[in-house]
Short mmCIF file of C-alpha atoms in Angstrom, two decimals:
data_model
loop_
_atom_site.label_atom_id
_atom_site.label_comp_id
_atom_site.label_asym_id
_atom_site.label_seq_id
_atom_site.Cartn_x
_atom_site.Cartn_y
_atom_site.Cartn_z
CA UNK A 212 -10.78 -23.01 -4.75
CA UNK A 213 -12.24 -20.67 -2.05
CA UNK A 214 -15.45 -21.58 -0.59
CA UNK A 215 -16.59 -19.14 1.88
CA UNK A 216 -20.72 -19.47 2.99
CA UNK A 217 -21.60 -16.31 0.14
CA UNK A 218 -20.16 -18.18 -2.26
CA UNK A 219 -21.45 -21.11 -1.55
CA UNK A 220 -25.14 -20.56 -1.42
CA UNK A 221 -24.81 -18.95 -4.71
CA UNK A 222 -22.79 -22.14 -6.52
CA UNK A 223 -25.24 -24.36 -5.25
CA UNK A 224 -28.33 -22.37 -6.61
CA UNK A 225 -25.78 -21.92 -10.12
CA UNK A 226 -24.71 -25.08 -9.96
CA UNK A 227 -26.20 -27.79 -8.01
CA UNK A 228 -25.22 -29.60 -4.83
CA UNK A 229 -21.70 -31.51 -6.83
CA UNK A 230 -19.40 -28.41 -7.45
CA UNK A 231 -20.25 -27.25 -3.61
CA UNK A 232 -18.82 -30.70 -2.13
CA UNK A 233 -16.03 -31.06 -5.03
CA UNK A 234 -15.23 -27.09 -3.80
CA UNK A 235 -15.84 -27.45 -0.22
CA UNK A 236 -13.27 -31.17 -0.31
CA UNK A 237 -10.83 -29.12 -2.54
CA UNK A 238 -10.64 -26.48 0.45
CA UNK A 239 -10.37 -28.95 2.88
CA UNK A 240 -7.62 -30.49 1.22
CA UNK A 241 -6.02 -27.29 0.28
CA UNK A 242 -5.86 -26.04 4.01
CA UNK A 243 -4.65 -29.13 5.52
CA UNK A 244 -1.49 -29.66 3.07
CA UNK A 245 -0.79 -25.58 3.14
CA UNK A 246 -0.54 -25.92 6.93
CA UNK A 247 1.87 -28.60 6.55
CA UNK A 248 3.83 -27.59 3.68
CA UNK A 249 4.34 -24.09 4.08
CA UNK A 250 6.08 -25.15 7.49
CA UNK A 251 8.69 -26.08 5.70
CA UNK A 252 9.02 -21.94 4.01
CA UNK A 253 9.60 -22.96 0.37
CA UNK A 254 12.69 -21.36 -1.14
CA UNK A 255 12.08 -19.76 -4.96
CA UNK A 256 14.90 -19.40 -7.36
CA UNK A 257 13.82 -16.86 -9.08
CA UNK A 258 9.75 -14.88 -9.59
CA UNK A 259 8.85 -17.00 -12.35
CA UNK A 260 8.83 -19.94 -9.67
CA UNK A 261 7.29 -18.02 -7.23
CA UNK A 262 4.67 -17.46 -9.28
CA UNK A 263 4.35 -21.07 -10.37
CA UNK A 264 4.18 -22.18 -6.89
CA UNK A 265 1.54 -19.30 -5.84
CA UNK A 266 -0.67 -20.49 -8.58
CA UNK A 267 -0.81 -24.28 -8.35
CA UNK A 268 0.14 -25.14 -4.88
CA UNK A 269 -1.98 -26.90 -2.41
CA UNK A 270 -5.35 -27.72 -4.76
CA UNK A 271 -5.15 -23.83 -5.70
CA UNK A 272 -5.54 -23.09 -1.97
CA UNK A 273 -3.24 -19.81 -2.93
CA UNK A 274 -4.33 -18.08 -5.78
CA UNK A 275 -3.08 -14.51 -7.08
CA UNK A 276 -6.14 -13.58 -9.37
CA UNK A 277 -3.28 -11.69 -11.31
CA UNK A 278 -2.33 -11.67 -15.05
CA UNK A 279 0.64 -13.39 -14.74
CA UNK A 280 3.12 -10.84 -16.76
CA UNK A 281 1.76 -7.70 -15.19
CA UNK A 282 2.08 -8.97 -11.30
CA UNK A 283 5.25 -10.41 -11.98
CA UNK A 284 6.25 -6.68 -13.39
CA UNK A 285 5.56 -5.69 -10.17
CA UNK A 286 6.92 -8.00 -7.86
CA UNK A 287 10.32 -6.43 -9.60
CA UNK A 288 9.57 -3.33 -9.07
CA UNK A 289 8.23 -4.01 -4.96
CA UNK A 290 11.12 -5.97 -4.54
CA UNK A 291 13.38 -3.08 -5.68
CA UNK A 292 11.69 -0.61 -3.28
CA UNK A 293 12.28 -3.48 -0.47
CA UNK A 294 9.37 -1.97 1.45
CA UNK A 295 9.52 -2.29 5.33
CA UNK A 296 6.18 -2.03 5.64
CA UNK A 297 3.14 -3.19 3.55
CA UNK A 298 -0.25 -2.07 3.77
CA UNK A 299 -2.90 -4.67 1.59
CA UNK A 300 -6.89 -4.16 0.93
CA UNK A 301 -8.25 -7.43 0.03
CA UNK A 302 -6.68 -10.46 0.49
CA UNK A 303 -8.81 -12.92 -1.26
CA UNK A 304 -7.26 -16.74 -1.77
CA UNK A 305 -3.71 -15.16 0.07
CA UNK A 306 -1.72 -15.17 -3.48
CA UNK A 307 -0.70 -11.25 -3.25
CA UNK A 308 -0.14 -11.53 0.16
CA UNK A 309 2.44 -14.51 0.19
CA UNK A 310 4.01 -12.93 -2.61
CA UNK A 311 4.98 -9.68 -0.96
CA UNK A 312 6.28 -12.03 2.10
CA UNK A 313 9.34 -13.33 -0.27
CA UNK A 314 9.93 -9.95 -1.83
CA UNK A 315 10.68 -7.84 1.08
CA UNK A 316 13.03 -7.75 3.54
CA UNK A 317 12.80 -10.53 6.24
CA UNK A 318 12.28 -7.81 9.16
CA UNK A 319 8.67 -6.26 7.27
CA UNK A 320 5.68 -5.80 8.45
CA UNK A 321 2.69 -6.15 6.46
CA UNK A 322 -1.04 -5.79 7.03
CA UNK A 323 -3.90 -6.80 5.19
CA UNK A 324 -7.25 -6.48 5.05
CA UNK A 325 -10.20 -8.13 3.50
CA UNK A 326 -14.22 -7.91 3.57
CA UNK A 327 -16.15 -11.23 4.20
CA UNK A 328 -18.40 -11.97 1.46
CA UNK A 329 -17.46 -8.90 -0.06
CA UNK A 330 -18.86 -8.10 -4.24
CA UNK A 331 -15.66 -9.13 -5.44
CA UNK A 332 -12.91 -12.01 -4.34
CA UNK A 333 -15.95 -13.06 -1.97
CA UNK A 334 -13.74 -12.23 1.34
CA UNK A 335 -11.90 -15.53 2.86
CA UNK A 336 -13.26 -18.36 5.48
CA UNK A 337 -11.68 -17.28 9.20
CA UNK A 338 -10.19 -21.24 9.36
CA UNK A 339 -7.55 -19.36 6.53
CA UNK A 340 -6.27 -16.90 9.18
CA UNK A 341 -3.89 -18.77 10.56
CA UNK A 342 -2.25 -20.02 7.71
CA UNK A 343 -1.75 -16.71 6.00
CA UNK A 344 -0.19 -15.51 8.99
CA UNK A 345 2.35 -18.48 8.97
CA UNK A 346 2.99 -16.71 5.29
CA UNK A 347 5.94 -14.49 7.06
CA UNK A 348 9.50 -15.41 7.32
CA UNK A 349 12.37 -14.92 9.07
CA UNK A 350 11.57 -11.83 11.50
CA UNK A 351 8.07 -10.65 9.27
CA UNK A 352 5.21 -9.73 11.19
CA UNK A 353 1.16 -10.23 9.44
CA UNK A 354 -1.68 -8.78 10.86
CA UNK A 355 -4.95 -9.52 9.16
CA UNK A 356 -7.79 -7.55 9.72
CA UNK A 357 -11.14 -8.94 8.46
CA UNK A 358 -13.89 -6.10 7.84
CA UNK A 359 -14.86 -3.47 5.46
CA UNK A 360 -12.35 -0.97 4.71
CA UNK A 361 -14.65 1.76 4.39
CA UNK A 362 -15.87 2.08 8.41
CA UNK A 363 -14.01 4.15 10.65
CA UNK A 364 -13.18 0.93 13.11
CA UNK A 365 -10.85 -0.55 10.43
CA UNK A 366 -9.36 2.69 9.63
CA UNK A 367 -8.67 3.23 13.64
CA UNK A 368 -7.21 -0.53 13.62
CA UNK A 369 -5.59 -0.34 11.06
CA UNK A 370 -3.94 3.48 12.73
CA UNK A 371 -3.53 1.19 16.09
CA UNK A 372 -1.51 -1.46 14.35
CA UNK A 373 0.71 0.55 12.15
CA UNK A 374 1.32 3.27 15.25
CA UNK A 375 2.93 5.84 13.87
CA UNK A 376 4.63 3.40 11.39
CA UNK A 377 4.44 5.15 7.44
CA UNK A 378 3.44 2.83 4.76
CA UNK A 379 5.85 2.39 2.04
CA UNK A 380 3.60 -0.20 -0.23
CA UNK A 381 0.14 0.49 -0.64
CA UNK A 382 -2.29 -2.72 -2.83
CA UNK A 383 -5.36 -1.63 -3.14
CA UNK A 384 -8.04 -4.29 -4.71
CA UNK A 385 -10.46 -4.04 -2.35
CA UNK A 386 -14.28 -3.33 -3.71
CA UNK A 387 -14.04 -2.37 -7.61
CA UNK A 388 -16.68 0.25 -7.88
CA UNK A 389 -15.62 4.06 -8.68
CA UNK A 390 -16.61 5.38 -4.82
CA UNK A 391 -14.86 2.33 -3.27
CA UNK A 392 -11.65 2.57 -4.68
CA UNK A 393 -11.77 6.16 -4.02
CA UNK A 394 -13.02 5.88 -0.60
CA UNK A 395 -9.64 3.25 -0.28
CA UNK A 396 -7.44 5.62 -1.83
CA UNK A 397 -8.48 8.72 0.92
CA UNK A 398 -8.95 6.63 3.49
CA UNK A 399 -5.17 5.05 3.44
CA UNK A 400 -3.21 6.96 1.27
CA UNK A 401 -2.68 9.13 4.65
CA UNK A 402 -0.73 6.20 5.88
CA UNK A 403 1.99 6.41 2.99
CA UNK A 404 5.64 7.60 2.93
CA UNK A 405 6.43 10.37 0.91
CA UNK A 406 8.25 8.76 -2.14
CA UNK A 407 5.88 5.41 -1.08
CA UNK A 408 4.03 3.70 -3.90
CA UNK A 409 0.41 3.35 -3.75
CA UNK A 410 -0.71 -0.20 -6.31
CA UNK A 411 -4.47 -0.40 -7.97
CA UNK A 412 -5.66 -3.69 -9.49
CA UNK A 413 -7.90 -3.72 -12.00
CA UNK A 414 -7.26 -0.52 -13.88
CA UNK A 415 -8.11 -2.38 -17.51
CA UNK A 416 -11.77 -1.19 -18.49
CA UNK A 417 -13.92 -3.81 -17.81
CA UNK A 418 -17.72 -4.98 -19.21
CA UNK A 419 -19.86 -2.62 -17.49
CA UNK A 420 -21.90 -5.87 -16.11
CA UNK A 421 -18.94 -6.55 -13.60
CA UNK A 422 -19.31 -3.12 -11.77
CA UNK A 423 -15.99 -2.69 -12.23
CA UNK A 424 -15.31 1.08 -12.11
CA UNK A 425 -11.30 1.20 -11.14
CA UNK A 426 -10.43 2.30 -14.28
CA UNK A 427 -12.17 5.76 -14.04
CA UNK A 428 -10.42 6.75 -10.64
CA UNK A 429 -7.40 5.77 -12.39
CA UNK A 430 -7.87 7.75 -15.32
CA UNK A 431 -8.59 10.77 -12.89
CA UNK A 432 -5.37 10.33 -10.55
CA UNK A 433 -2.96 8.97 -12.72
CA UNK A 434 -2.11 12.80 -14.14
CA UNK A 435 -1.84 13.76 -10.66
CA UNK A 436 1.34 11.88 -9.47
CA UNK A 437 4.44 9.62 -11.53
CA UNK A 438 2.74 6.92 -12.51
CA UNK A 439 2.84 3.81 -14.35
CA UNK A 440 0.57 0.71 -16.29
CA UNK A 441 1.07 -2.35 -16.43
CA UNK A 442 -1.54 -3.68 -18.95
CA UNK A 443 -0.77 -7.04 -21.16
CA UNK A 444 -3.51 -6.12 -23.18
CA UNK A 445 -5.69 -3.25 -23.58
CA UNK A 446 -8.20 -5.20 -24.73
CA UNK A 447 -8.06 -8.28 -22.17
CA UNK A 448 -11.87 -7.35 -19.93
CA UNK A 449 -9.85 -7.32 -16.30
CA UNK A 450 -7.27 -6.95 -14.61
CA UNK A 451 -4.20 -4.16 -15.42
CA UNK A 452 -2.40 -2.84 -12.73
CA UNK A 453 -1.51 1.00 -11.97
CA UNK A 454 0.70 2.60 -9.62
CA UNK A 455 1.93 5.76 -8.62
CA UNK A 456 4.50 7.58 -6.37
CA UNK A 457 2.72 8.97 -3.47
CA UNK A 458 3.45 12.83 -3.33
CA UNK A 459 1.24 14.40 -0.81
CA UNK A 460 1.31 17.82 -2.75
CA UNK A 461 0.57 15.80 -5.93
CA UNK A 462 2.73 17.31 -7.91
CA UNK A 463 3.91 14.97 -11.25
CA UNK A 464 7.31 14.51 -12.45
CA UNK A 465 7.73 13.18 -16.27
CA UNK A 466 11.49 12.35 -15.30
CA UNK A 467 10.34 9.09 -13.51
CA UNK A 468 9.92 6.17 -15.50
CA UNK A 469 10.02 2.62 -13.91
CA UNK A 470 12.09 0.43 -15.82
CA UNK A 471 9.56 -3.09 -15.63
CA UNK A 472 7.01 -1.56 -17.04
CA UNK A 473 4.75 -3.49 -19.78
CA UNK A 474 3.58 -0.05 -20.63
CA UNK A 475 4.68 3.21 -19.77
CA UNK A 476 2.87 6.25 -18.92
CA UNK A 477 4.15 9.92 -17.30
#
């Protein structure tokens, strides 16, 4: 399980001083066989495995955070676009981010970015950094840029790195309250092809105690563009996933359906 300092200090005033070393020996074990084993760039048969292996691998050193149906509903639909360049905010235990890697095309380019001890997913220790970069195959290219999302230096890194480049898959699960995932959405959304998709996490309402507000941005942009919901339950307290088809003028078309949907919506 991830262990960064944040989350530390606040398991051991939670918890006591035995989860912190059980967590902090399950990390160390997690990175060490992860460097080793994902030398050898696991094959998957099919998403289902890949999605067995991102979930249980290396003493849960890779983690999704992901209702299982929904991100697998999207994998199809990612892997359909086969993006040639991916644009991520928040990377958390790596599990999106490895996914994408054996989705897309071998010659992608993907960037991610992730807050230390950020409100939620708690940001990642640096000692990961390396390993999620060893995440790409065949000719793919990670850059991993670890800051807030929201400060103009990001935004001009992340402009540097992509260099004229357009986006054509946007994640954003970044920080989960209504002005962050706004701020996420008009802060990168600049970056995206025409005809590009543009992901949330985390569109299910949620107890107002988790300060979860991504479901009322969605609600307000969703009418906007062709978009979609991927929701197991309506009912389930997190999670969901929405996504949309960037149109700079913003202009909706009820023709366009995608066809994995759990849930449709035009």
């Amino acid at each position: 399980m991830l262990l960064t300092v944040h989350k530390a200090r606040r398991v051991l005033k939670t918890h006591g001083v035995g989860p912190v070393i059980q967590r902090i020996t399950n990390e160390f074990m997690g990175t060490t066989s992860a460097y080793w084993g994902l030398k050898g760039q696991p094959a998957f048969e099919d998403l289902d495995s890949l999605m067995d292996f991102t979930n249980s691998a290396y003493h849960g050193f890779i983690y999704t955070i992901q209702v299982r149906s929904e991100f697998l509903s999207l994998l199809k639909v990612v892997r359909e676009l086969k993006p040639q360049t991916v644009l991520e905010i928040g990377t958390a235990r790596g599990g999106t981010l490895f996914c994408w890697t054996r989705v897309i095309p071998e010659d992608s380019y993907l960037i991610s970015i992730d807050l230390p001890a950020g409100n939620f997913g708690d940001g990642y220790g640096v000692w990961r950094s390396p390993i999620y970069r060893s995440f790409a195959r065949g000719r793919q290219r990670i850059d991993l840029l670890r800051g807030d999302s929201h400060s103009q230096s990001i935004l001009e890194k992340t402009a540097e790195l992509l260099n004229g480049r357009q986006v054509d898959f946007l994640f954003i699960d970044g920080g989960h309250t209504y002005q962050d995932v706004k701020q996420d959405f008009e802060f990168y959304s600049r970056f995206v092809a025409p005809g590009g998709l543009i992901a949330f996490h985390d569109i299910a309402a949620h107890p107002p105690s988790t300060g979860c507000e991504v479901d009322r941005f969605w609600s307000e942009i969703k009418p906007q563009y062709e978009s979609e919901e991927l929701i197991q339950d309506q009912h389930q307290g997190w999670a969901g996933i929405g996504y949309l088809r960037w149109n700079p003028g913003g202009a909706a078309n009820a023709s366009w359906l995608a066809q994995d949907g759990i849930r449709r919506q035009a």
